[in-house]
Short mmCIF file of C-alpha atoms in Angstrom, two decimals:
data_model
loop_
_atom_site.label_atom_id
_atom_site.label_comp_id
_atom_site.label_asym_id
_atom_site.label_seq_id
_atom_site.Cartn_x
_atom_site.Cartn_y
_atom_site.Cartn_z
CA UNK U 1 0.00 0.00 0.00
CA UNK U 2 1.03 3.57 -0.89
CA UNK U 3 4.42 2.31 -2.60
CA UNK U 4 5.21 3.38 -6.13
CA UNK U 5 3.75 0.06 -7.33
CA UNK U 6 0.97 0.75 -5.59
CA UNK U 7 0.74 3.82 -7.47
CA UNK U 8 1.34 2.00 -10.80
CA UNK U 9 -1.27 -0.43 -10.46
CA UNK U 10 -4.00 2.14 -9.84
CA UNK U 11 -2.54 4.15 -12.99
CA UNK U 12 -2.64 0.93 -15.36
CA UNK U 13 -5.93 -0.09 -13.36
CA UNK U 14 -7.53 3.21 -14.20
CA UNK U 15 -6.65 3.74 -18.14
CA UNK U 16 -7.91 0.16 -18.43
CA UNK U 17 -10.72 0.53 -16.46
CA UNK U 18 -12.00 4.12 -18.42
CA UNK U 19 -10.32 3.20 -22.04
CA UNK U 20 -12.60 0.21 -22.04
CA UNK U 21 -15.65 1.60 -20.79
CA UNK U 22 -15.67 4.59 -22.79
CA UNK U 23 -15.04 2.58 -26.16
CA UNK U 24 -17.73 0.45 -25.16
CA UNK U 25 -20.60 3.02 -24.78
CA UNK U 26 -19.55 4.88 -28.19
CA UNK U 27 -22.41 4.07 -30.29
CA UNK U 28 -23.83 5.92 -27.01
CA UNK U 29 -22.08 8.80 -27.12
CA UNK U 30 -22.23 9.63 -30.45
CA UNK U 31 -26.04 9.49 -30.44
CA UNK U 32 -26.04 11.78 -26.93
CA UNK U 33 -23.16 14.20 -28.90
CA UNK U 34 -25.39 14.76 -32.11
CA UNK U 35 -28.53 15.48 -29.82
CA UNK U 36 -26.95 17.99 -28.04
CA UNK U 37 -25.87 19.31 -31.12
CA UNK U 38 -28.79 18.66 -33.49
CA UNK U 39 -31.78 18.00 -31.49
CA UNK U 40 -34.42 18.78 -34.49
CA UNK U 41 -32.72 15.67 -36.30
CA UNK U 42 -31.88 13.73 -33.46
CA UNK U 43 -35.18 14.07 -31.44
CA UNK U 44 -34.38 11.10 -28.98
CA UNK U 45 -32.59 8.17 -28.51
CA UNK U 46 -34.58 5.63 -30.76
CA UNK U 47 -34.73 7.85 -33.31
CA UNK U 48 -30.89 9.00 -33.05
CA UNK U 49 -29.87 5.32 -33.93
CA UNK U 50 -32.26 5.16 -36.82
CA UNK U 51 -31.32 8.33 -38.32
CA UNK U 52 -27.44 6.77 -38.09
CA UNK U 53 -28.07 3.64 -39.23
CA UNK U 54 -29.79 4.78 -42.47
CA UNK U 55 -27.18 7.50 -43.15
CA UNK U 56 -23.96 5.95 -42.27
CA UNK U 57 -24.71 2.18 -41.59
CA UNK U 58 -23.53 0.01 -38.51
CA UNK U 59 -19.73 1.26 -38.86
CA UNK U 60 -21.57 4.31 -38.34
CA UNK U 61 -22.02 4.07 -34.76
CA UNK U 62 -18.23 3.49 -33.20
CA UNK U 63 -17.07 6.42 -35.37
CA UNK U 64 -14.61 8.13 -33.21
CA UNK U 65 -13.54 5.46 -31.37
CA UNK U 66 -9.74 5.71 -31.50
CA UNK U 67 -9.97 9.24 -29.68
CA UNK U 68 -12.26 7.69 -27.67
CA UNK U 69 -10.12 4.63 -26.51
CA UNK U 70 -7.07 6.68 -26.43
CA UNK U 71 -8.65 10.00 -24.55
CA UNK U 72 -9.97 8.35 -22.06
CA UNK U 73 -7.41 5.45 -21.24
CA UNK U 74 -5.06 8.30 -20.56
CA UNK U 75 -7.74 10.43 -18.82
CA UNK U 76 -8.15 7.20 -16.50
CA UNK U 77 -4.59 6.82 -15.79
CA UNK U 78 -4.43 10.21 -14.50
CA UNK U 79 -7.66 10.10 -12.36
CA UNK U 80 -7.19 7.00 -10.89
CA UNK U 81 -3.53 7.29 -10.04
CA UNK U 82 -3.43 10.85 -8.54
CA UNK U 83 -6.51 10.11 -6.81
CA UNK U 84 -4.83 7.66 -4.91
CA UNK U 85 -1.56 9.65 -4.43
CA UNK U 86 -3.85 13.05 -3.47
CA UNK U 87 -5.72 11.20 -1.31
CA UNK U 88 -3.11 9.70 0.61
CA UNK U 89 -0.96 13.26 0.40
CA UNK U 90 -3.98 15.53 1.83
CA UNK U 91 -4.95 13.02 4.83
CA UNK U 92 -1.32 12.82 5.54
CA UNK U 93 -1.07 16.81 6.36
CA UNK U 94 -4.66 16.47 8.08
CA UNK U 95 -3.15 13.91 10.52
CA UNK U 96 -5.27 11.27 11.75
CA UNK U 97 -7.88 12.55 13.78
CA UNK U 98 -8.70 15.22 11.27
CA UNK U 99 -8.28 12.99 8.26
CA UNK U 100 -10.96 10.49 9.77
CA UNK U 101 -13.15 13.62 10.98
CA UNK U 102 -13.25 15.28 7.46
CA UNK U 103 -12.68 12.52 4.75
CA UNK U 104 -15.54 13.18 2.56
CA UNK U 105 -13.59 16.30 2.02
CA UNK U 106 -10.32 14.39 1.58
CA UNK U 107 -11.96 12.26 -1.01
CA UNK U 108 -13.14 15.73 -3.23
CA UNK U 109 -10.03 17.60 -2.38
CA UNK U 110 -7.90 14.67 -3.94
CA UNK U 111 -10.45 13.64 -6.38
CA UNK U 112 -10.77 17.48 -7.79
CA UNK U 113 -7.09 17.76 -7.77
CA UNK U 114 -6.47 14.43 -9.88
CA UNK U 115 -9.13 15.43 -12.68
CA UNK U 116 -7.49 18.83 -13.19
CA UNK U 117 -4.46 16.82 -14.55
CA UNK U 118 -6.55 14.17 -16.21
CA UNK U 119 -7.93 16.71 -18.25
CA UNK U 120 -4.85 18.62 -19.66
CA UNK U 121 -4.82 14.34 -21.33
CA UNK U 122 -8.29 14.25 -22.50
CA UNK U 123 -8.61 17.53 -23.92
CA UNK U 124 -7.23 17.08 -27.18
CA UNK U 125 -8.73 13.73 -27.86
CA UNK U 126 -12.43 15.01 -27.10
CA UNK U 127 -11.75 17.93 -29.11
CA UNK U 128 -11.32 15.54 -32.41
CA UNK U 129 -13.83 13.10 -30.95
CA UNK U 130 -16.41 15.67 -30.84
CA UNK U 131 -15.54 17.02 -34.51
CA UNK U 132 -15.15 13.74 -35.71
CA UNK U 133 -18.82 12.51 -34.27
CA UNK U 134 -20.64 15.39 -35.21
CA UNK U 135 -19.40 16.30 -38.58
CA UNK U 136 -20.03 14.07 -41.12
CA UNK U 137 -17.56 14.21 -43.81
CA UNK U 138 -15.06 16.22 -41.48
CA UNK U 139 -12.37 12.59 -41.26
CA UNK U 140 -12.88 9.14 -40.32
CA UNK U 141 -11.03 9.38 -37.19
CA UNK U 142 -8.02 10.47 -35.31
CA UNK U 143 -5.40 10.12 -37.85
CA UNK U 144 -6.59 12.24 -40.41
CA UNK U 145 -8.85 14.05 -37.43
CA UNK U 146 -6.00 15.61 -35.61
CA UNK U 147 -3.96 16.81 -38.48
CA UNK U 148 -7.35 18.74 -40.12
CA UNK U 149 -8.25 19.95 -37.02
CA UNK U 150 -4.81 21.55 -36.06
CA UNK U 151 -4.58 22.71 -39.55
CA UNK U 152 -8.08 24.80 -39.07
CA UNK U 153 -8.09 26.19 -36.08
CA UNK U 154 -4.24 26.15 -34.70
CA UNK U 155 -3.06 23.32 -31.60
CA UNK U 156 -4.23 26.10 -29.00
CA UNK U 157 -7.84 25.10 -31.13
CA UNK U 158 -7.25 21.62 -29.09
CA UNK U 159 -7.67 23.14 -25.51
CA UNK U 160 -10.24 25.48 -26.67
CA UNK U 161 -12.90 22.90 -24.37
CA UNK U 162 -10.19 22.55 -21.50
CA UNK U 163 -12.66 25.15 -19.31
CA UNK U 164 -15.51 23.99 -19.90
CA UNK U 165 -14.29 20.46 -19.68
CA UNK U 166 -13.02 20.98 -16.17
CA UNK U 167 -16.48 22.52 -15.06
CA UNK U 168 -17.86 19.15 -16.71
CA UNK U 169 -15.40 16.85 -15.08
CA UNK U 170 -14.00 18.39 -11.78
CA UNK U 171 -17.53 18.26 -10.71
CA UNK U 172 -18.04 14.88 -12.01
CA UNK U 173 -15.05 13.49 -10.36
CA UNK U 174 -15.70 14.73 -7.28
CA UNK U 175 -19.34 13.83 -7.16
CA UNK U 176 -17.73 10.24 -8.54
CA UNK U 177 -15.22 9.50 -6.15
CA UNK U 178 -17.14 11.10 -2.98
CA UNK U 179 -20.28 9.58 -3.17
CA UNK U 180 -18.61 5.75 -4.14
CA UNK U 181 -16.47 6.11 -1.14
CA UNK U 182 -19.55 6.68 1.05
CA UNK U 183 -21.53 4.65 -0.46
CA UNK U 184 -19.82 1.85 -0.14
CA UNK U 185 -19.01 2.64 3.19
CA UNK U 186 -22.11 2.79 4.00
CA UNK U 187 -23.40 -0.59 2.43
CA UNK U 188 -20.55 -2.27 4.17
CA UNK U 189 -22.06 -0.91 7.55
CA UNK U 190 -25.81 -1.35 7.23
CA UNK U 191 -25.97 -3.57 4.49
CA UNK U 192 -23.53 -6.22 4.60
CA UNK U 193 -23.19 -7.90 8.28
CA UNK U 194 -20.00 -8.88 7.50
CA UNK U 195 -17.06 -7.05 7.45
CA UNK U 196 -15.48 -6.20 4.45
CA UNK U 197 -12.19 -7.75 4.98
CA UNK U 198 -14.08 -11.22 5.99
CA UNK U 199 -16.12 -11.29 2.72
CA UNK U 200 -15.48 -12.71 -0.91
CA UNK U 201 -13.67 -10.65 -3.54
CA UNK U 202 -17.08 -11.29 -5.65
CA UNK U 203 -18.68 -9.43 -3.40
CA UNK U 204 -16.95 -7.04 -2.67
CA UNK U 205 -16.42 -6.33 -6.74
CA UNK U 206 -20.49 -6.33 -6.44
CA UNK U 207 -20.46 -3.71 -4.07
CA UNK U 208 -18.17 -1.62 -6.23
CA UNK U 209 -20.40 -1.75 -9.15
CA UNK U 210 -23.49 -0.61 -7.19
CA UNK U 211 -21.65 1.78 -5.61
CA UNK U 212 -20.27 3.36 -8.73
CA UNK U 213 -23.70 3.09 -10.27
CA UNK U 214 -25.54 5.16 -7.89
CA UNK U 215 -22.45 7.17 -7.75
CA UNK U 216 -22.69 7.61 -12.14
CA UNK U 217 -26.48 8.80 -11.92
CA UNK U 218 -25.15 11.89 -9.29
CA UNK U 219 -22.18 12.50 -11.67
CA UNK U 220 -24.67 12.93 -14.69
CA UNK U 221 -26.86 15.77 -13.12
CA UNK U 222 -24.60 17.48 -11.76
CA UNK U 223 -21.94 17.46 -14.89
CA UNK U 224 -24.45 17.24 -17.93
CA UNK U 225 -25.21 21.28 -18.47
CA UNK U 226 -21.00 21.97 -19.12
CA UNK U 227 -21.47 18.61 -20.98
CA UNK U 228 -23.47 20.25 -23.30
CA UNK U 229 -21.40 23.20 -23.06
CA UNK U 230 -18.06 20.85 -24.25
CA UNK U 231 -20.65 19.27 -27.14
CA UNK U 232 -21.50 22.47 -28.61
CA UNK U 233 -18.01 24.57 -28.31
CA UNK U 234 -16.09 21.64 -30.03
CA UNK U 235 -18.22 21.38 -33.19
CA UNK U 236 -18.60 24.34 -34.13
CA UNK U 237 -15.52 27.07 -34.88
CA UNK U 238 -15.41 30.26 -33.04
CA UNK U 239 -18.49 29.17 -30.77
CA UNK U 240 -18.63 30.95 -27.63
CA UNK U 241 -20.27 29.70 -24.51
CA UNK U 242 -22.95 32.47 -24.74
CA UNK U 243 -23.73 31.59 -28.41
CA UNK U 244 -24.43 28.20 -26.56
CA UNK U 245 -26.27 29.67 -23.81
CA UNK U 246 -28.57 31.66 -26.80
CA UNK U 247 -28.92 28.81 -28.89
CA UNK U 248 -29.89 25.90 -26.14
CA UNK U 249 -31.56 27.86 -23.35
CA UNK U 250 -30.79 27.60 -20.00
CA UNK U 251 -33.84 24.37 -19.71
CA UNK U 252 -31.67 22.86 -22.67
CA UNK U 253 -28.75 23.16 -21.07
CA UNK U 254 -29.79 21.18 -18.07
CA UNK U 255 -32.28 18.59 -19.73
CA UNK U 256 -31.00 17.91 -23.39
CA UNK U 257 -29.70 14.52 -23.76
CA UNK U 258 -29.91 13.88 -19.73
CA UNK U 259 -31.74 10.36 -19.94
CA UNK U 260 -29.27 9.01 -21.77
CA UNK U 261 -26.82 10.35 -20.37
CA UNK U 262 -28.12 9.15 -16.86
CA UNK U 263 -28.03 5.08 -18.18
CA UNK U 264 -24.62 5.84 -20.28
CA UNK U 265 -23.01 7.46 -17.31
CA UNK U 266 -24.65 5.35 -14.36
CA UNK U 267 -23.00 1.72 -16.40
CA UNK U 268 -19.86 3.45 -16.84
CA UNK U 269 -19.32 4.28 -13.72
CA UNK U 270 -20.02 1.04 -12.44
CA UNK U 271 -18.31 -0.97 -14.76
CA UNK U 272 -15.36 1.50 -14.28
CA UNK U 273 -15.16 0.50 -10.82
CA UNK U 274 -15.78 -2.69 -11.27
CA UNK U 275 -12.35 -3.40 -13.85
CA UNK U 276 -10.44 -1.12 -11.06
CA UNK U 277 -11.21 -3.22 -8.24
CA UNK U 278 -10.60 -5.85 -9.96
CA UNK U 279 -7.60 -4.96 -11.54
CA UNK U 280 -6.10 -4.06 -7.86
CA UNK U 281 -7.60 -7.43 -6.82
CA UNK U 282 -5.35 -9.27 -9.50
CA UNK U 283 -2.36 -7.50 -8.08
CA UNK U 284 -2.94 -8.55 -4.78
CA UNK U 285 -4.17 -5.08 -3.37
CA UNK U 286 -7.98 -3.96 -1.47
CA UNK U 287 -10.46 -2.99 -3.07
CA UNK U 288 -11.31 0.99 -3.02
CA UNK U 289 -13.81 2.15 -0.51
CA UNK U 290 -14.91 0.45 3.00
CA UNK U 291 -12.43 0.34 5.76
CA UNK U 292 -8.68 0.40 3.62
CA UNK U 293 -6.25 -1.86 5.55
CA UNK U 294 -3.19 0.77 7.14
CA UNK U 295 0.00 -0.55 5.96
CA UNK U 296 2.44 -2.55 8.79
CA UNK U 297 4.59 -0.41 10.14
CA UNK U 298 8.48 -1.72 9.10
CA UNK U 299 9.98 -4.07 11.13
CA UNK U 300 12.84 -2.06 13.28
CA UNK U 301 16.35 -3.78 12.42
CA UNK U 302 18.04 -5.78 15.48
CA UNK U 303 20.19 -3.87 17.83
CA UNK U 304 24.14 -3.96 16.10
CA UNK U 305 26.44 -4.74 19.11
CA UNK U 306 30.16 -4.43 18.63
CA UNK U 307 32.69 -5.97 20.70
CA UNK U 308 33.91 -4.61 24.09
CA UNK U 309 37.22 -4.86 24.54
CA UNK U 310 38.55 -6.70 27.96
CA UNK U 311 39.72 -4.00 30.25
CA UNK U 312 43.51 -4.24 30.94
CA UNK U 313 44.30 -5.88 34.06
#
């Protein structure tokens, strides 16, 4: 615990854990991207898949899926990783007592801290996605993505989103990582009779996903108005956030493309934590959340004696 392995493992445990995820629910993105975008032709979810299967076929639907895979695996590593190294670096200068008496705000201070870095990785990988998803025509993916989109509107064009993406994800995280780690803490007390060190990693790997589920529908509300913020300022060129503010309404900000949102966001979240628990359960480590084992002190090294020399007679 807390060693730079330990560190590792939650980095590699984290990009797999969002990488995967995120390329999984693609078809679901892009449907939730081009309603945010273009809600008279994409008026809801049914008829957002119809209206991309008859245009672009099945291929259609995992367009933008190499920024997607590659955004967000190293968005994860960065989370997950500094999560664990903020969270272990604030409760250390809190001490004890106070790091026990206030660790919901341990968890958001560390979990707030680790997304601001996350997102300097995502950023230019969800700009492309974006243009890429909600452009037809624009390039098939990243390779020919990137290069087009640097060429119109500059690399500084990449980090255009980088605000509004924090307000989407430093929220997110926090609500994320918070609300799992008291969750589970609390189904581990009321819940589940036995403690959590006594029961099977199953289990326990249950308890993350329901735990991150619950935690995913929290993270959707509260993120999903500078996730339609991101949507809009990434497809179109020289968009402003009050020409999205005009155009989508305060209501639309708020509601447009929430209920999918809610089921995409809710099963990512769980599944995330599901592959990061059991990642760290592969390498021999706890799972996150619940009562988190303190490391044994080290083992003090035997007394060195030396030899006394016989006093002269």
């Amino acid at each position: 615990m807390y060693s730079p392995s330990f560190y590792a493992a939650c980095t590699v445990g984290g990009m797999s854990s969002c990488g995967l995820t995120h390329f999984t629910v693609t078809p679901l993105d892009l449907v939730k991207c081009n309603m945010q975008i273009d809600p008279v032709k994409y008026k809801s979810t049914s008829s957002g898949f119809g209206v991309l299967l008859k245009e672009q076929g099945i291929k259609g639907f995992f367009r933008g899926w190499v920024p997607t895979l590659l955004g967000y695996s190293a968005q994860g590593a960065c989370k997950f990783g500094f999560y664990e190294f903020f969270k272990k670096y604030y409760a250390d200068i809190a001490g004890p007592e106070y790091a026990a008496k206030y660790k919901t705000l341990i968890y958001l201070a560390g979990s707030a801290s680790a997304e601001v870095i996350a997102d300097i990785a995502l950023c230019p990988f969800e700009a492309v996605k974006v243009r890429v998803q909600t452009q037809p025509g624009f390039a098939r993916g990243l390779s020919d993505g990137f290069p087009k989109f640097v060429k119109s509107e500059g690399y500084a064009g990449l980090y255009k989103g980088l605000v509004p993406l924090w307000g989407r994800q430093i929220p997110y995280t926090m609500m994320k990582f918070a609300s799992f780690e008291t969750i589970v803490e609390m189904m581990y007390k009321y819940a589940i009779p036995t403690p959590k060190d006594q029961c099977s990693k199953s289990l326990q790997l249950g308890v993350s996903f329901a735990g991150g589920y619950v935690a995913g529908v929290f993270c959707a509300i509260v993120s999903h108005p500078a996730d339609n913020l991101v949507s809009f300022l990434n497809n179109a060129k020289g968009a402003t956030v009050g020409d999205a503010v005009k155009k989508m309404g305060l209501l639309g900000l708020f509601t447009r493309g929430l209920p999918l949102r809610i089921v995409m966001i809710g099963t990512l979240s769980g599944a995330q934590w599901v592959i990061y628990d059991a990642f760290k359960v592969f390498v021999g480590l706890p799972t996150t959340g619940g009562v988190t084992p303190v490391p044994a002190p080290p083992v003090p090294a035997p007394p060195v004696s030396f030899p006394v020399a016989s006093p002269a007679l």
